[in-house]
Coordinates of C-alpha atoms in Angstrom, one line a residue:
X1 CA 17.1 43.9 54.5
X2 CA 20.2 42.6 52.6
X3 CA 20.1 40.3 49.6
X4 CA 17.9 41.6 46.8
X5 CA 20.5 41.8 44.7
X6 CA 22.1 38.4 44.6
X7 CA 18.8 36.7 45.1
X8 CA 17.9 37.8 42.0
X9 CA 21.2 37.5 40.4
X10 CA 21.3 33.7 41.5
X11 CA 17.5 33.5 39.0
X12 CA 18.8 35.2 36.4
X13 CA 16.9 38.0 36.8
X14 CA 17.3 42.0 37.0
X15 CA 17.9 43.7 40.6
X16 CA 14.4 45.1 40.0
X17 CA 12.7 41.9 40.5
X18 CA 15.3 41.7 43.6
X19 CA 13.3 44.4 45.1
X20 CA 10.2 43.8 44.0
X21 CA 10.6 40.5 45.9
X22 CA 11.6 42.2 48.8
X23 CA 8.5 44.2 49.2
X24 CA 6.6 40.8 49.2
X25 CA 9.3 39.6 52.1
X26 CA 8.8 43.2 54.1
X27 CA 4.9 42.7 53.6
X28 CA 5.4 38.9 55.5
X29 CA 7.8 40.2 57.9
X30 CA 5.4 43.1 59.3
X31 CA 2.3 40.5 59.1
X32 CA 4.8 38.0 61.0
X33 CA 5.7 40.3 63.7
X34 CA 2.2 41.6 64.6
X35 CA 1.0 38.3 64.9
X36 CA 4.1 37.0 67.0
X37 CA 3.2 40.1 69.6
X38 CA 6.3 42.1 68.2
X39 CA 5.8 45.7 69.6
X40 CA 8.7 47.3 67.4
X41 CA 9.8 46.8 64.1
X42 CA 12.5 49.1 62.8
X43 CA 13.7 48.3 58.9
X44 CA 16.5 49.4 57.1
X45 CA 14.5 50.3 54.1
X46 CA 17.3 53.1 52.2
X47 CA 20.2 54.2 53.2
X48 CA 21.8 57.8 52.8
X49 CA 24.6 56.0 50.9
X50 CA 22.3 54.2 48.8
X51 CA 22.2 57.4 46.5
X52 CA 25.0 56.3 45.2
X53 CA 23.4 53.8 43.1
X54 CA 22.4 54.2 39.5
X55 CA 19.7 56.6 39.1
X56 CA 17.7 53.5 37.3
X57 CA 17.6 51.4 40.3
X58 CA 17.0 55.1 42.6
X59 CA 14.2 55.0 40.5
X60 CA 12.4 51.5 40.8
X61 CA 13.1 51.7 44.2
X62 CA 11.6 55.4 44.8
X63 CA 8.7 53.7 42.8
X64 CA 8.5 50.7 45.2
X65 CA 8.0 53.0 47.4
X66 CA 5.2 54.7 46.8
X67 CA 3.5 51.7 45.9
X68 CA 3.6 49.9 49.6
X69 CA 2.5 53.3 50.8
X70 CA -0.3 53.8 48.5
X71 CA -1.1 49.3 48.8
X72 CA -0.2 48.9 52.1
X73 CA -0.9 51.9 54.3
X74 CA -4.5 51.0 54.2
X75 CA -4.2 47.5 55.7
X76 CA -1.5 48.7 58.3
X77 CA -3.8 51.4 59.6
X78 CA -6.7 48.8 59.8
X79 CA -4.0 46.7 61.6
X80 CA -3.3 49.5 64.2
X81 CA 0.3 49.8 63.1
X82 CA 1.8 53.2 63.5
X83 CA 3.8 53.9 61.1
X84 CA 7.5 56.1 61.8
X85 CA 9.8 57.4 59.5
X86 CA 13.3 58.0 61.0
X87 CA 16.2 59.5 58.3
X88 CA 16.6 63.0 57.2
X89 CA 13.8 64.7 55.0
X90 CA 16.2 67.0 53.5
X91 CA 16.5 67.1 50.0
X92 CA 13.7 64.4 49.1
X93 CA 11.3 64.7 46.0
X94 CA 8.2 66.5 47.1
X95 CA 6.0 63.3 46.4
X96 CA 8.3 61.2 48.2
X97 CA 8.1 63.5 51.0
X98 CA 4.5 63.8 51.4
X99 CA 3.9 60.2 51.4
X100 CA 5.6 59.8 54.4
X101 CA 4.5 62.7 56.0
X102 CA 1.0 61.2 55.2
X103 CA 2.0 57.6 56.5
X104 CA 3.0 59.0 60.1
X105 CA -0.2 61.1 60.4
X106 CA -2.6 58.9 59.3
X107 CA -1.7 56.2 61.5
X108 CA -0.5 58.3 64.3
X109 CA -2.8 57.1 66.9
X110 CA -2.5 53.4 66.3
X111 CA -1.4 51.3 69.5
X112 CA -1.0 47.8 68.0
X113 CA 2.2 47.9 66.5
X114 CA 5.2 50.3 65.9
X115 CA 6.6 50.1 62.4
X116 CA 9.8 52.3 62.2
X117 CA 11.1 53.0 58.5
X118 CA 14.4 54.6 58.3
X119 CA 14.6 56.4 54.6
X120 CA 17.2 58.6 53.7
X121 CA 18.9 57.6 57.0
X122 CA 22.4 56.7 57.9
X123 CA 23.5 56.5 62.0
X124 CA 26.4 58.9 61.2
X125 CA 24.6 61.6 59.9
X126 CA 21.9 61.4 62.4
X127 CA 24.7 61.8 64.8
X128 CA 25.8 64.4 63.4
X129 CA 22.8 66.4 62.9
X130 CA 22.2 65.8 66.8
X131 CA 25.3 67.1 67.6
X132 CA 24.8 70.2 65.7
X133 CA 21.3 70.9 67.4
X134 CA 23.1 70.4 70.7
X135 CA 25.9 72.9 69.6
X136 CA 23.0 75.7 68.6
X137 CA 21.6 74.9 72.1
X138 CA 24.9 76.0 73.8
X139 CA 25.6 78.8 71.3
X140 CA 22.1 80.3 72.0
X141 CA 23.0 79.9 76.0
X142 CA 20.1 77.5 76.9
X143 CA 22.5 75.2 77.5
X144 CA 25.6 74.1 79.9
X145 CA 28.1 71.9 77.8
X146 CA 29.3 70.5 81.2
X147 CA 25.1 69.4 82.0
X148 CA 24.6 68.0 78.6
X149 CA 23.5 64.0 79.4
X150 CA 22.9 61.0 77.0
X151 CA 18.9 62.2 77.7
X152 CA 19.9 65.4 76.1
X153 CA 21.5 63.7 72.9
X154 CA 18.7 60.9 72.4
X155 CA 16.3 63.7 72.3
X156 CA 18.0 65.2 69.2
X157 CA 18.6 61.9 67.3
X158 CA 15.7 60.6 64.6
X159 CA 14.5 57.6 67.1
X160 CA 13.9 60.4 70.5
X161 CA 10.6 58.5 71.9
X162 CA 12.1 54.9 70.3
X163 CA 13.1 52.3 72.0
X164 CA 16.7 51.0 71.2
X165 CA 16.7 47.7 69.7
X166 CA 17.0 45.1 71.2
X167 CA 17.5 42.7 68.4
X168 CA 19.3 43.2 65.3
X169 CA 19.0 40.7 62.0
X170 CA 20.8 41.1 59.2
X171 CA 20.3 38.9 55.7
X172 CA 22.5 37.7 53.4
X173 CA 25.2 36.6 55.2
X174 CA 26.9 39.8 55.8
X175 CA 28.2 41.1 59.6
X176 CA 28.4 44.3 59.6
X177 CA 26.2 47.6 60.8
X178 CA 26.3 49.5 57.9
X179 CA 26.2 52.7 59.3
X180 CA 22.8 51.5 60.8
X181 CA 21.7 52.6 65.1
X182 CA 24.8 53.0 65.5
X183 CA 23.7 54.7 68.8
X184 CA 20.9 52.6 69.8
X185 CA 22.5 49.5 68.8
X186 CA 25.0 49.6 72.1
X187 CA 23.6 46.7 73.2
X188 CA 21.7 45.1 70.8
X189 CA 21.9 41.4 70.5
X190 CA 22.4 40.4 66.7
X191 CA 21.9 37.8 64.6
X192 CA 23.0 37.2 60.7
X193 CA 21.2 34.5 58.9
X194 CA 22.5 34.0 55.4
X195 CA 19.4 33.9 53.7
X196 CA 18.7 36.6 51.2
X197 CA 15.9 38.9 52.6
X198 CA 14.1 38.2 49.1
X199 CA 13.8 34.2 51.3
X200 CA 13.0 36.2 54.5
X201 CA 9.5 35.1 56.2
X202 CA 7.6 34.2 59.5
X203 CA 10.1 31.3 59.9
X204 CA 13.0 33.2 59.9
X205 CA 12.1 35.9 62.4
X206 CA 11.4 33.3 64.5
X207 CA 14.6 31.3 64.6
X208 CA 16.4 34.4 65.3
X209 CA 14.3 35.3 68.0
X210 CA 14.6 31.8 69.2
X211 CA 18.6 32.7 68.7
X212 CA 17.8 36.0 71.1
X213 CA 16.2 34.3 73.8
X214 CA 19.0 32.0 74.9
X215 CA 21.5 35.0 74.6
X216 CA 22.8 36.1 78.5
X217 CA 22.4 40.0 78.6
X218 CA 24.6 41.6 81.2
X219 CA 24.3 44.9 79.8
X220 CA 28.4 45.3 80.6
X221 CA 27.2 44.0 84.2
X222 CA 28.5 40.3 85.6
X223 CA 25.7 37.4 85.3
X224 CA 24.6 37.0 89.5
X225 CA 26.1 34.3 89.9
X226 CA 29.4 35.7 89.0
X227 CA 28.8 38.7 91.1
X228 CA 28.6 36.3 93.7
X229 CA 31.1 34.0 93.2

């Protein structure tokens, strides 16, 4: 969800109001996909490089936050969303913390809709932190190096029990990964649309799903009639 920034730079306005705007776009985008039959929605919501940033605008957006949790996670639950957080916990505010913990477990048994929030997350150090549980396993002797399988290392990474994506859409023009499913996003098919997400709606995720559906996925396999040829 890229763009906050320069949308509101381009008004004239604080990055604040950049964000703020982007809640109202996440808020269309999650109505949007339920609606469109969307069984998985994974956003990008904070990066663990997006500490980086001045503790002012840590702080709006920590505040953001907890306002769509404390608005929203009412009308999701009624929706049957379920909500998952995938990112590392480690070192977050105790508030921040328990409102997430809260988001998962109330909405735990809803069917309708996946909603997958990665906070505090970034692909590298999830890697990481996989690989390290995977080491303990072998140090502890419940586990063959030589048997370990890609099974073995889903299982330790935030999204175990999440399907990989099969789209990808980035805003704002940019075409990169960001140091975002980096595993999972093997093979993704993605799409950049160089709207700012601030301008992101039910319009939007549709023309890049349209974009999806007339891509040929081989999965690093030939299309049949090439096998055949």
């Amino acid at each position: 969800m890229d763009g906050n920034g320069r949308w509101a730079h381009a008004r004239g306005l604080p990055r604040t109001a950049g964000h703020r705007a982007g809640v109202e776009a996440l808020r269309r985008t999650v109505r949007a996909a339920g609606e469109m039959g969307i069984g998985w929605l994974t956003v990008y919501a904070f990066s663990s490089e997006n500490w980086s940033r001045p503790k002012s605008e840590i702080s709006d957006l920590m505040g953001l936050l907890k306002l769509f949790i404390r608005r929203d996670l009412a009308e999701l639950h009624q929706n049957g969303v379920r909500v998952r957080i995938v990112g590392s916990r480690e070192g977050l505010e105790p508030d921040i913390a328990a409102l997430l913990t809260e988001a998962e477990s109330l909405t735990a048994g809803n069917t309708n809709m996946n909603l997958v929030v990665a906070f505090n997350y970034g692909a590298r150090d999830e890697i990481l932190r996989a690989a390290r549980a995977l080491t303990e396993e072998v140090k502890a002797g419940r586990l063959d190096p030589k048997d370990v399988t890609e099974d073995d290392f889903e299982a330790n990474l935030d999204t175990a029990g999440i399907p990989d994506p099969d789209l990808i859409v980035r805003t704002s023009g940019e075409q990169r990964l960001s140091n975002f499913l980096l595993w999972q996003a093997a093979y993704a098919e993605f799409v950049f649309l160089p709207c700012n997400w601030p301008d992101f709606g039910r319009d939007e995720l549709a023309t890049a799903i349209a974009a999806f559906e007339e891509r040929d996925r081989r999965f690093g396999s030939v299309a049949p009639q090439e096998a055949v040829s």
